[in-house]
Tab-separated table of N, CA and C in Angstrom:
chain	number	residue	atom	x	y	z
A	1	UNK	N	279.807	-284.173	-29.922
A	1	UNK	CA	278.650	-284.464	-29.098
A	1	UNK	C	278.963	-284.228	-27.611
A	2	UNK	N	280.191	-284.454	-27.204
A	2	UNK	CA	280.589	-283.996	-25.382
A	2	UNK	C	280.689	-283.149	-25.512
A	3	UNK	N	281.123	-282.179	-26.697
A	3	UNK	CA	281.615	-280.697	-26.376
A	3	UNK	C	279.776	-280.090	-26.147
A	4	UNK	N	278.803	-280.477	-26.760
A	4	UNK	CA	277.396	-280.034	-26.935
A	4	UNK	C	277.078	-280.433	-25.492
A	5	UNK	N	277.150	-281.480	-24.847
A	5	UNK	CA	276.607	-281.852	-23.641
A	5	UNK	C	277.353	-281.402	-22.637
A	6	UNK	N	278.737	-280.976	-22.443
A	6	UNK	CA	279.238	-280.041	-21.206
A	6	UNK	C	279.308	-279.392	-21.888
A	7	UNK	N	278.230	-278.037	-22.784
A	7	UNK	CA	277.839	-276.937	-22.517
A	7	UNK	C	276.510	-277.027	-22.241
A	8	UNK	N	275.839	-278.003	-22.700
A	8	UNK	CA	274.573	-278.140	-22.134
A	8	UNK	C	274.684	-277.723	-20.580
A	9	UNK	N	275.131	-278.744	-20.194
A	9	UNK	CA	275.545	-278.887	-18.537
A	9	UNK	C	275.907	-277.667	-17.714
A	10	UNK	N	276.890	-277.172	-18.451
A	10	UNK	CA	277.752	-275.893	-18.113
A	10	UNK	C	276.602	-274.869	-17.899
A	11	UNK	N	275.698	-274.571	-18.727
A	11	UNK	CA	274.873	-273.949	-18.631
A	11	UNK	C	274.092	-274.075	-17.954
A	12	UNK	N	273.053	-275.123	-17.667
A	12	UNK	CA	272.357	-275.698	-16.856
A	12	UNK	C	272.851	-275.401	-15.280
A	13	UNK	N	274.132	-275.609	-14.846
A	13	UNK	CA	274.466	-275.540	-13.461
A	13	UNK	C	274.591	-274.242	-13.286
A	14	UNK	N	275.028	-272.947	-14.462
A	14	UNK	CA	274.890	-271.774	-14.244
A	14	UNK	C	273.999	-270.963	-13.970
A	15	UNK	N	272.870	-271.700	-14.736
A	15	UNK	CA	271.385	-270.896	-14.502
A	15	UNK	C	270.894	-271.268	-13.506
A	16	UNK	N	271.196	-272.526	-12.596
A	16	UNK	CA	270.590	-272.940	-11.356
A	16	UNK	C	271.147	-272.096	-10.455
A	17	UNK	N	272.501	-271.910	-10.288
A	17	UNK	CA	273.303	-271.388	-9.616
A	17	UNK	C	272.599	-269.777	-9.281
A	18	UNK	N	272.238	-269.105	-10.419
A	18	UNK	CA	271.676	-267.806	-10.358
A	18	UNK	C	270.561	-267.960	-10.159
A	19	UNK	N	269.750	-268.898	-10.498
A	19	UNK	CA	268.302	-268.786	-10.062
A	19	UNK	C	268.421	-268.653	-8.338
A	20	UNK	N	269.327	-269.905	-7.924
A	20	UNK	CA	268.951	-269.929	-6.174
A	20	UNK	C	269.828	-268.845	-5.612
A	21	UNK	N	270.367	-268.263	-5.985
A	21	UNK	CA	271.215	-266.891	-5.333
A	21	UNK	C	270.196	-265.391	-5.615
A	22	UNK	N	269.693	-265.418	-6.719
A	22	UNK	CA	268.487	-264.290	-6.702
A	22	UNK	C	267.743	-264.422	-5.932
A	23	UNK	N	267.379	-263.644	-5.120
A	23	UNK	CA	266.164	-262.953	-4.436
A	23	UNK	C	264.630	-262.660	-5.413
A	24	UNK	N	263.795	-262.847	-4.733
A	24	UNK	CA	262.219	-262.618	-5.463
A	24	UNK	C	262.557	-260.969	-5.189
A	25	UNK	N	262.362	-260.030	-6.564
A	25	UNK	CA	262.473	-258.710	-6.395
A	25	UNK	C	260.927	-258.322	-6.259
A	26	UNK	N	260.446	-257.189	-5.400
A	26	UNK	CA	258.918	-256.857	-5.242
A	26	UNK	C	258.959	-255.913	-5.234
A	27	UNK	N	257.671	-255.272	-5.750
A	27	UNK	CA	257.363	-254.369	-5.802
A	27	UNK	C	256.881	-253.377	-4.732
A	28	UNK	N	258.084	-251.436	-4.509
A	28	UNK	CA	257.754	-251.030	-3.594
A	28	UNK	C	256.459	-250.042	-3.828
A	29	UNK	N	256.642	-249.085	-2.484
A	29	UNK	CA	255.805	-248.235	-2.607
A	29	UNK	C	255.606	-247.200	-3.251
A	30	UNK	N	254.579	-246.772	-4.023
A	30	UNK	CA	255.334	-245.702	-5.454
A	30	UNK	C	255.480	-244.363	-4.590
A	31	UNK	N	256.037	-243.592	-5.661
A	31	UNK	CA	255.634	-241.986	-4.450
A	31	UNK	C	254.919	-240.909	-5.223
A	32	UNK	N	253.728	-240.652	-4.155
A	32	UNK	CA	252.476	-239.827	-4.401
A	32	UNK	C	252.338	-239.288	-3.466
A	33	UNK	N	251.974	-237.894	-4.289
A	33	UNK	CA	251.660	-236.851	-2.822
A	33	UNK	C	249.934	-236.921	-2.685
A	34	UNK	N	249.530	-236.883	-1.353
A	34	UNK	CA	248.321	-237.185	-0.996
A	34	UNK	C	248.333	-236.482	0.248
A	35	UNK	N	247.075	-236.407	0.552
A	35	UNK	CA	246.898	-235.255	2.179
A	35	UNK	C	246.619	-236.374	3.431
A	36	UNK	N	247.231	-235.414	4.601
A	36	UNK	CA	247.159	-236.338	6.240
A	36	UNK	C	245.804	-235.959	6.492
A	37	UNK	N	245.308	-236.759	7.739
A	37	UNK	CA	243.906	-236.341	7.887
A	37	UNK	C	243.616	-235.111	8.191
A	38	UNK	N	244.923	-234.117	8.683
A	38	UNK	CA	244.803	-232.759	8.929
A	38	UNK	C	245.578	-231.915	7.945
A	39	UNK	N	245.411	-232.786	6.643
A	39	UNK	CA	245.266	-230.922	5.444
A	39	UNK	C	246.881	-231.605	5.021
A	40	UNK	N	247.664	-231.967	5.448
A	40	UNK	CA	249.120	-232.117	4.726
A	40	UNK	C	249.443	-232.590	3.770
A	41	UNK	N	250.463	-232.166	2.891
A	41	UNK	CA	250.729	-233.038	2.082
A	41	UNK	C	251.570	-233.912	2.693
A	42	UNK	N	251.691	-235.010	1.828
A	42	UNK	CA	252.478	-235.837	2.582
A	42	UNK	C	252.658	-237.422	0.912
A	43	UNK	N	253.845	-237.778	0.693
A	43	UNK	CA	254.589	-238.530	-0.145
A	43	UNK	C	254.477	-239.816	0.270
A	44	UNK	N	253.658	-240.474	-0.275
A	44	UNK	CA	253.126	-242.341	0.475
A	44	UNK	C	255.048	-242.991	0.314
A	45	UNK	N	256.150	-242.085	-0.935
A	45	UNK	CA	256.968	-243.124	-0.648
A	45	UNK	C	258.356	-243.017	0.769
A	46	UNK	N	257.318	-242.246	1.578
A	46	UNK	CA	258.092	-241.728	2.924
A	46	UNK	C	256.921	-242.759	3.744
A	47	UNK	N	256.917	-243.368	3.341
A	47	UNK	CA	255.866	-244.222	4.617
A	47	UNK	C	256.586	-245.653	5.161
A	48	UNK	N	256.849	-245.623	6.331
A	48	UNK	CA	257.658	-246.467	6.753
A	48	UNK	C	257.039	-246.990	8.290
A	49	UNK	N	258.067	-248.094	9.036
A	49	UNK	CA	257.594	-248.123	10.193
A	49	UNK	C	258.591	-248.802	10.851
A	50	UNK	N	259.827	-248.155	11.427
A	50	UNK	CA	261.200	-248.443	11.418
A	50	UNK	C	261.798	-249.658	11.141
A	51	UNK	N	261.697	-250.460	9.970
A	51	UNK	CA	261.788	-251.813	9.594
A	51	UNK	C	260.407	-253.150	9.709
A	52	UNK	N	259.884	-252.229	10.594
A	52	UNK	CA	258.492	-253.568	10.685
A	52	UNK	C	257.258	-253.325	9.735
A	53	UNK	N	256.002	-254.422	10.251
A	53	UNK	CA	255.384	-254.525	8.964
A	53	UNK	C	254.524	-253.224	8.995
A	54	UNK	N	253.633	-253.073	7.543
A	54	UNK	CA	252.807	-252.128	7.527
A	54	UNK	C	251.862	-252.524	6.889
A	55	UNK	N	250.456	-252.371	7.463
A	55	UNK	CA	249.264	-252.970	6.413
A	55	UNK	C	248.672	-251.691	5.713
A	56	UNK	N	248.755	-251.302	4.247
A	56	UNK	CA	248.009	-250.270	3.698
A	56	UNK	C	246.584	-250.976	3.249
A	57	UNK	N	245.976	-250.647	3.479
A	57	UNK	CA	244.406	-250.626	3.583
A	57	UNK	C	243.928	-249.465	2.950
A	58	UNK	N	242.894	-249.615	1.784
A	58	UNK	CA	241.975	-249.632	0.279
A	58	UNK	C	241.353	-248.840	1.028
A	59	UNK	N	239.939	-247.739	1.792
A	59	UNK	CA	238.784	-248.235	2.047
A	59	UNK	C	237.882	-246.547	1.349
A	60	UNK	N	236.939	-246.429	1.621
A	60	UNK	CA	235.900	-245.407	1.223
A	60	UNK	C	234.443	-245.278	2.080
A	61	UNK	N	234.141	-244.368	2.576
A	61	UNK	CA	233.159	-244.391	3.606
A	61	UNK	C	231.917	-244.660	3.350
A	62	UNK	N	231.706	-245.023	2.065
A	62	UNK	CA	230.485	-245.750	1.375
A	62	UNK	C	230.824	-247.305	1.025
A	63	UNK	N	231.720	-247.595	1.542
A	63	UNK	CA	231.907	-249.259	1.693
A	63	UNK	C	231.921	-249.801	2.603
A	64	UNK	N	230.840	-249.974	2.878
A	64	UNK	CA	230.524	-251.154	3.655
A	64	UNK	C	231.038	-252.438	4.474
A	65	UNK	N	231.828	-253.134	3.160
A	65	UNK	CA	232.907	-254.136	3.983
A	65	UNK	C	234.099	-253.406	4.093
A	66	UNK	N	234.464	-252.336	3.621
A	66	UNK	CA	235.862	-251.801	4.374
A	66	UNK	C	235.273	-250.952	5.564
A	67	UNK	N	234.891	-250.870	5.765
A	67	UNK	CA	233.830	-249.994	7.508
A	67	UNK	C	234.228	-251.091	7.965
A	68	UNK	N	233.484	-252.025	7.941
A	68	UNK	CA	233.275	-253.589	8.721
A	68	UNK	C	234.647	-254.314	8.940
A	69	UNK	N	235.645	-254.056	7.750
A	69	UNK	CA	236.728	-254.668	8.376
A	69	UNK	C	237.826	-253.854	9.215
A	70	UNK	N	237.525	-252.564	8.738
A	70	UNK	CA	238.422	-251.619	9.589
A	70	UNK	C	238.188	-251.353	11.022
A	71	UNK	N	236.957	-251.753	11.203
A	71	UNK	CA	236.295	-251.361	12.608
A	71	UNK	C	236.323	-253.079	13.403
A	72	UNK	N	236.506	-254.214	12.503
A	72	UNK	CA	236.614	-255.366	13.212
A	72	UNK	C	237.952	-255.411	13.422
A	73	UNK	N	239.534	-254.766	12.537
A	73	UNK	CA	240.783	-254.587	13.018
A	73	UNK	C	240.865	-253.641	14.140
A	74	UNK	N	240.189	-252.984	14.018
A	74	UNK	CA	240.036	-251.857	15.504
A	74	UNK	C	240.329	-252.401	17.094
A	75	UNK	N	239.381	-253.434	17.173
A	75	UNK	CA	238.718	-254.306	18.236
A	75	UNK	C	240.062	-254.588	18.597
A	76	UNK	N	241.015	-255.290	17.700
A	76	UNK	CA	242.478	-256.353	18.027
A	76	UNK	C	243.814	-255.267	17.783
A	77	UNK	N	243.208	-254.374	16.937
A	77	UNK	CA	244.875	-253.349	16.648
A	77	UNK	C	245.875	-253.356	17.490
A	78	UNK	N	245.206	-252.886	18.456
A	78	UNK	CA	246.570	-252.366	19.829
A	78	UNK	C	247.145	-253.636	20.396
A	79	UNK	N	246.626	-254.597	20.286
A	79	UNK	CA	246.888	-255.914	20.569
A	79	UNK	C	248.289	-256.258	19.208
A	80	UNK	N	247.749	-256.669	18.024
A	80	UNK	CA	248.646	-256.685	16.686
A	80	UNK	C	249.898	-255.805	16.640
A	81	UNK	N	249.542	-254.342	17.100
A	81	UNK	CA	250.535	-253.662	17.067
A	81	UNK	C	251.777	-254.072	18.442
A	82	UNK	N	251.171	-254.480	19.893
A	82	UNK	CA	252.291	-254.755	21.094
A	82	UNK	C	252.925	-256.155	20.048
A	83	UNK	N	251.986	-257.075	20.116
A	83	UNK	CA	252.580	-258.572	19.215
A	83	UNK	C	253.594	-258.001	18.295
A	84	UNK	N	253.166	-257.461	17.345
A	84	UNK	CA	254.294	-257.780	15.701
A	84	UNK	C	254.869	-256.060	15.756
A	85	UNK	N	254.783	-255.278	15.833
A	85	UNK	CA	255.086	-253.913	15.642
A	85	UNK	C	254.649	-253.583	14.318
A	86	UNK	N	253.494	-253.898	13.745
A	86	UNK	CA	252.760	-253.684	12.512
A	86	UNK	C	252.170	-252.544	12.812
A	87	UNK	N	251.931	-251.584	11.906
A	87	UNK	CA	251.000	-249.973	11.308
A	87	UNK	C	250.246	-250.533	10.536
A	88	UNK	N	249.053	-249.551	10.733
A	88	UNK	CA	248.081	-249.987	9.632
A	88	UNK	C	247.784	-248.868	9.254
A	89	UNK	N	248.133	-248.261	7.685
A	89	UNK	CA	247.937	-246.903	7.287
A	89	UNK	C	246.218	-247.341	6.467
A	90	UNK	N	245.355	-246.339	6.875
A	90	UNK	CA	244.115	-246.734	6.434
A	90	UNK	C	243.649	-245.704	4.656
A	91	UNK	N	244.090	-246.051	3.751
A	91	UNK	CA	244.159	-244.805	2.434
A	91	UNK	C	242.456	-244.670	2.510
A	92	UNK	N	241.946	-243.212	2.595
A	92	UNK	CA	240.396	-243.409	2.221
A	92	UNK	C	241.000	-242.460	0.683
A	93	UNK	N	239.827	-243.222	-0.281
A	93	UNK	CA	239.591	-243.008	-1.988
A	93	UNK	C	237.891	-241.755	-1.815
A	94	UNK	N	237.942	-241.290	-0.548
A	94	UNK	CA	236.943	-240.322	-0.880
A	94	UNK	C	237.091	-239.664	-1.476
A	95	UNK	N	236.596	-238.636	-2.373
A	95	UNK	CA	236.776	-238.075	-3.071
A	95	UNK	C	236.556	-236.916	-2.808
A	96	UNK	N	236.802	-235.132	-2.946
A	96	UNK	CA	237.110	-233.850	-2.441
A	96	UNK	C	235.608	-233.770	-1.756
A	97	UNK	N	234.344	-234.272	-2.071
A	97	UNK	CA	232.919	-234.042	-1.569
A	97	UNK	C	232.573	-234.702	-0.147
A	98	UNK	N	233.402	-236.150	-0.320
A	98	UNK	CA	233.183	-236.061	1.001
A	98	UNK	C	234.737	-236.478	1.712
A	99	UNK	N	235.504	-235.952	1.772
A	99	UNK	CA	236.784	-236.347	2.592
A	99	UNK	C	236.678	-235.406	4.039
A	100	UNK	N	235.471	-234.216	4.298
A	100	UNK	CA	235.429	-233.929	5.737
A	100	UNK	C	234.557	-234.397	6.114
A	101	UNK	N	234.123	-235.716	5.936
A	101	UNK	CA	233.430	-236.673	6.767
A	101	UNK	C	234.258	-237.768	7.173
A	102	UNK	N	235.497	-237.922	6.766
A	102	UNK	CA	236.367	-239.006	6.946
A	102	UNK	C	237.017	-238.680	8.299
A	103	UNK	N	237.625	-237.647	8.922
A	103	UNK	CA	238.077	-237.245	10.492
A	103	UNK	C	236.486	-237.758	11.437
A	104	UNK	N	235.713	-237.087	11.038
A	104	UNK	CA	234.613	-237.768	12.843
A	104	UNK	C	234.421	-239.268	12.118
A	105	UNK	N	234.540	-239.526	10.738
A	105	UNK	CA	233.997	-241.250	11.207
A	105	UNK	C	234.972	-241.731	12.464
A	106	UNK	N	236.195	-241.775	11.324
A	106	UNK	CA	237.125	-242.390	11.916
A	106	UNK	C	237.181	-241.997	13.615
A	107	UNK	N	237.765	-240.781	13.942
A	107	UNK	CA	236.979	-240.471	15.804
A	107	UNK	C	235.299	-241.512	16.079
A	108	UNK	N	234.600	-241.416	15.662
A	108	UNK	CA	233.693	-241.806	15.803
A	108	UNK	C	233.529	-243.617	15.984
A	109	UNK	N	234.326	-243.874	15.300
A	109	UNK	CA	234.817	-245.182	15.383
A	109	UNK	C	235.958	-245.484	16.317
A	110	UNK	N	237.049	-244.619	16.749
A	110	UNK	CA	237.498	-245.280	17.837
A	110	UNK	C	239.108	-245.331	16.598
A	111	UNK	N	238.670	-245.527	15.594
A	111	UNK	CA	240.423	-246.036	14.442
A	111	UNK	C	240.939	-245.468	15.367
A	112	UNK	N	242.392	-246.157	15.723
A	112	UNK	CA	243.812	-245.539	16.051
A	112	UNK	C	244.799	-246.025	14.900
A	113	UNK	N	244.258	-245.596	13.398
A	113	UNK	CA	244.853	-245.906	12.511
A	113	UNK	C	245.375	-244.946	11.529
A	114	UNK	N	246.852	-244.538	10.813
A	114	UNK	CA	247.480	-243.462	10.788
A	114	UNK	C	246.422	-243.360	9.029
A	115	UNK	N	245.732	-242.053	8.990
A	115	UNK	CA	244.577	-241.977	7.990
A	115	UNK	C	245.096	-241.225	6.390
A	116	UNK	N	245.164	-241.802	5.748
A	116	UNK	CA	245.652	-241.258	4.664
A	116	UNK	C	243.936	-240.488	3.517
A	117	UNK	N	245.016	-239.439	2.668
A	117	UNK	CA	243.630	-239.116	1.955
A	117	UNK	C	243.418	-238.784	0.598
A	118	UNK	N	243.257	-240.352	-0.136
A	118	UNK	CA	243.665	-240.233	-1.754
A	118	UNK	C	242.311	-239.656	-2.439
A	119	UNK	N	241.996	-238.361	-2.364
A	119	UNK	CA	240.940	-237.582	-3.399
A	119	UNK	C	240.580	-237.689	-4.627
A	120	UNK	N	242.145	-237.309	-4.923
A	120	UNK	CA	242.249	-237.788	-6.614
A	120	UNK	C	242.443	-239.484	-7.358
A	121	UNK	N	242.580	-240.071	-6.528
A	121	UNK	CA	242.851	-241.841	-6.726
A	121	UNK	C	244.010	-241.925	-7.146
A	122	UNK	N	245.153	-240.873	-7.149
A	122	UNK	CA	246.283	-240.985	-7.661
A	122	UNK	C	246.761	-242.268	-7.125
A	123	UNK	N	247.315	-242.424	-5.613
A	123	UNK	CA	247.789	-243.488	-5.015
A	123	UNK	C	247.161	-244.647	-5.447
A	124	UNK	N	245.617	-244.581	-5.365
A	124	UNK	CA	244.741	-246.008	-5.808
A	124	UNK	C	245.584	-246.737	-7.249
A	125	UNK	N	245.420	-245.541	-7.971
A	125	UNK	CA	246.132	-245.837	-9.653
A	125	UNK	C	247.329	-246.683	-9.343
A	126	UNK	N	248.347	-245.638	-8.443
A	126	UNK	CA	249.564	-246.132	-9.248
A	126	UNK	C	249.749	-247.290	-8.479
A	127	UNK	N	248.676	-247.769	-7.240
A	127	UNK	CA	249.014	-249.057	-6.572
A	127	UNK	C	248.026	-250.275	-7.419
A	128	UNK	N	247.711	-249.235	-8.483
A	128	UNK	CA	247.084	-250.791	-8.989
A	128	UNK	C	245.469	-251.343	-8.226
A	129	UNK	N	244.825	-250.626	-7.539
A	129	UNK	CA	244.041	-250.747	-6.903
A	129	UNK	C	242.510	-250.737	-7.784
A	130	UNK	N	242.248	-251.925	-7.930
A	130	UNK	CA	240.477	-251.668	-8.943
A	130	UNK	C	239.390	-251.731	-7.839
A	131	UNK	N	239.589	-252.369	-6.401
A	131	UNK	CA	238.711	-252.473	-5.687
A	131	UNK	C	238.806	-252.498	-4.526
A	132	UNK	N	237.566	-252.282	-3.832
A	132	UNK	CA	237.821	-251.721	-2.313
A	132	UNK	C	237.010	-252.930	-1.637
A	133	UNK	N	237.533	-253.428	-0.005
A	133	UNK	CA	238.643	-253.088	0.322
A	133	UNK	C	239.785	-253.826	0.141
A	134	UNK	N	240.887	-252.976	-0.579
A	134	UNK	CA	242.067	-253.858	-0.925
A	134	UNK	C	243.294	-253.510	0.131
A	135	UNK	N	244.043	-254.910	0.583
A	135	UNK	CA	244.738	-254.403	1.693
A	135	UNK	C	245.790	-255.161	1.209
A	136	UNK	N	247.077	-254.533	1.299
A	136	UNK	CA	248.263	-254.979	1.146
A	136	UNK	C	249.351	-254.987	2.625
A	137	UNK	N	250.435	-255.935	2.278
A	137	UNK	CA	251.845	-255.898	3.797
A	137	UNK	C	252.685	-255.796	2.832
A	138	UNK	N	253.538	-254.282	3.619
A	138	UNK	CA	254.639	-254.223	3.257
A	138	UNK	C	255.893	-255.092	4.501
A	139	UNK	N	256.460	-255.346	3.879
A	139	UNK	CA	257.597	-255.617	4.975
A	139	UNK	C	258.442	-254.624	5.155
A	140	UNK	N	259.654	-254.974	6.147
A	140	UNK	CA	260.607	-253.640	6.736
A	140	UNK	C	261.357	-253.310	5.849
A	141	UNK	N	261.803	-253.417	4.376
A	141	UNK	CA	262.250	-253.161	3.348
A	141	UNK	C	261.453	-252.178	2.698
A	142	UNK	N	260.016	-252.161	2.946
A	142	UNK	CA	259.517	-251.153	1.660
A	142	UNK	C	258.915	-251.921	0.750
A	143	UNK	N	258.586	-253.514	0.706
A	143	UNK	CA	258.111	-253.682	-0.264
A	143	UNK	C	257.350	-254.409	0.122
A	144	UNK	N	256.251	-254.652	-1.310
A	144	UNK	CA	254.663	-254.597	-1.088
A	144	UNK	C	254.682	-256.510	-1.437
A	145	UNK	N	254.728	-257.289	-0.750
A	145	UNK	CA	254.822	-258.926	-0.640
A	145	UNK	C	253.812	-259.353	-0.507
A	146	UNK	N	252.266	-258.748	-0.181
A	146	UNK	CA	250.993	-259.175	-0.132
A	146	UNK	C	250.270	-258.255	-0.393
A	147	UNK	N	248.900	-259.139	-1.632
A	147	UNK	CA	247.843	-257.977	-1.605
A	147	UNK	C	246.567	-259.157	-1.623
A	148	UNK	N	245.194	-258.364	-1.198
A	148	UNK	CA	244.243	-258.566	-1.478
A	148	UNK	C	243.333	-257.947	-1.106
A	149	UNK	N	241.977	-258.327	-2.101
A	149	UNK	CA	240.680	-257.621	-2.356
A	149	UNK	C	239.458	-258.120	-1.622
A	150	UNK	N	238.946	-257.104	-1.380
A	150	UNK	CA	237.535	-257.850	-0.591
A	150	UNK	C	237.308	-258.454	0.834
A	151	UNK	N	236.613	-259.064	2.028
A	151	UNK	CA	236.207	-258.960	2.889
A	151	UNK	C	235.404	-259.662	3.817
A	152	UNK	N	235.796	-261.027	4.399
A	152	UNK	CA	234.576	-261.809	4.817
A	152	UNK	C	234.856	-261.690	6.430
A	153	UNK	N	234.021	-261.727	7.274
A	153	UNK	CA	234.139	-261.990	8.699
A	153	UNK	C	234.821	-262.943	8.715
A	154	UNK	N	235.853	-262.159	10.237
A	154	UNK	CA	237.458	-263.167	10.289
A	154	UNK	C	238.408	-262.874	9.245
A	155	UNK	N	238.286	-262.385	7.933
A	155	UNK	CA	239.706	-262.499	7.215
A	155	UNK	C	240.949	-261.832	8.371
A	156	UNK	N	239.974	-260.933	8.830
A	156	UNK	CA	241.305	-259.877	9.804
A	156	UNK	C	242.059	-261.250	10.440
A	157	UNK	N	241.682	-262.181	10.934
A	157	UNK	CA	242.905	-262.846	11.610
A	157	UNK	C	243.797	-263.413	10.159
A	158	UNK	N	243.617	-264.155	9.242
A	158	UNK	CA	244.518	-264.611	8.158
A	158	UNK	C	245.276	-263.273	8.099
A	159	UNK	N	244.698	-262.055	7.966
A	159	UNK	CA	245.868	-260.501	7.520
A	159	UNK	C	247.036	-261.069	9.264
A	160	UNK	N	246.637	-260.964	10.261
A	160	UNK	CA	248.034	-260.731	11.113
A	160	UNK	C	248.423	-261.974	11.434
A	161	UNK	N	248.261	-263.184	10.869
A	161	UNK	CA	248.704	-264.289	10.820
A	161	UNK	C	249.880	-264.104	9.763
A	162	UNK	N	249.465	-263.299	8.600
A	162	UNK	CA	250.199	-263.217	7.598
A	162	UNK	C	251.462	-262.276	7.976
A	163	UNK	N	250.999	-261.689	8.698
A	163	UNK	CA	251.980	-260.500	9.624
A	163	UNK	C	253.079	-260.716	10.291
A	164	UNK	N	252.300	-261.600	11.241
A	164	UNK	CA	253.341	-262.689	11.946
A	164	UNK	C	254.470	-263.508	11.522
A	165	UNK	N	254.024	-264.237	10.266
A	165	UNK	CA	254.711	-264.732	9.559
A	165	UNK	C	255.968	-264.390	8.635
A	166	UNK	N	255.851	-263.282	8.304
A	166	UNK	CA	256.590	-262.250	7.752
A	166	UNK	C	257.145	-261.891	8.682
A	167	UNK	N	256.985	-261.915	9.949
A	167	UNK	CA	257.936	-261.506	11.231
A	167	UNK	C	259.011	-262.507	11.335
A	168	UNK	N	258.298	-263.717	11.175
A	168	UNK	CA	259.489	-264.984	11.253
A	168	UNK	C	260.187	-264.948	10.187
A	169	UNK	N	259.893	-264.540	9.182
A	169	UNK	CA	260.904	-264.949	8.086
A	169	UNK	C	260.355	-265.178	7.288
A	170	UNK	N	258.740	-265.708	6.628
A	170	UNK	CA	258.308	-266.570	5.876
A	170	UNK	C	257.831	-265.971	4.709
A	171	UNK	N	258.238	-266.952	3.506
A	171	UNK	CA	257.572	-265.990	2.258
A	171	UNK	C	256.006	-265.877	2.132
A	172	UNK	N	255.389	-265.012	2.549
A	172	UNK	CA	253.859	-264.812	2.467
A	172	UNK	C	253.626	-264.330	1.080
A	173	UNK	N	254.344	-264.025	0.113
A	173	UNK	CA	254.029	-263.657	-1.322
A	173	UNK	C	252.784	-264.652	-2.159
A	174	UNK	N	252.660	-265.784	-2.127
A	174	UNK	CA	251.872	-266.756	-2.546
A	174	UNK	C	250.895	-267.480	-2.014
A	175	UNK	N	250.354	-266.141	-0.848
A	175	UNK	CA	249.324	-266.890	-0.235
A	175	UNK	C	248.448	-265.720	-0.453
């Protein structure tokens, strides 16, 4: 019966031991070739922002709340970006009919946001993406520690709060 209970034990302190020494592993950025707003190809898993954060952003020029939130991050960007050194890569899911309407919105709007251009929804797919607008933070590692869907006036401050936070150190995965 002691030999059963210091292995009980034995075990028990081993698996604790490895639980608190593992790291939460996350999921990075896959790699897909997709076009720049001027015709390039270009590999989403070369997307970086020399260790700091990056917000990839869902949107489509027939959505409405991703217009509305991309153009209400607009207003504060250059601000977010001096604060945290965060990018905000904006993926549009237009599709080959209308993706040369996506350069004058965006001019037209003012974005100073680096414009990605998923035609085929490849990127959408392999990020798992069912709905727009879905915005994820990567951290300076490459990996994807926050996502979410959808859009209310003001979420933009909870996104660079969340930004921030991830600047300090903090696990934003569960919020």
């Amino acid at each position: 019966m002691k030999r059963l209970i210091l292995a009980v034990l034995t075990l028990l302190f081993f698996f604790n031991i490895s639980a608190q020494s593992g790291e939460k592993s996350f999921p990075t950025i896959p790699s897909v070739t997709v076009k720049t707003i001027d015709g390039r190809d270009f590999n989403t898993a070369n997307i970086s922002n020399d260790g700091k954060p990056i917000i990839l952003s869902f949107w489509a020029l027939w959505c409405t709340p991703c217009m509305r939130e991309l153009s209400a991050i607009a207003e504060v960007y250059e601000d977010w970006v001096e604060e945290t050194g965060v990018k905000l890569i904006a993926v549009s899911i237009d599709d080959a009919r209308s993706t040369s309407r996506v350069l004058p919105t965006v001019q037209g709007r003012h974005w100073d946001y680096e414009i990605l251009l998923d035609a085929n929804s490849d990127f959408r797919r392999a990020m798992n993406v069912n709905q727009i607008p879905h915005n994820s933070i990567i951290n300076g590692k490459g990996e994807i520690v926050w996502q979410h869907t959808s859009f209310a006036e003001g979420s933009q401050h909870q996104l660079i709060d969340l930004v921030r936070r991830l600047n300090a150190g903090e696990d934003i995965s569960g919020h």
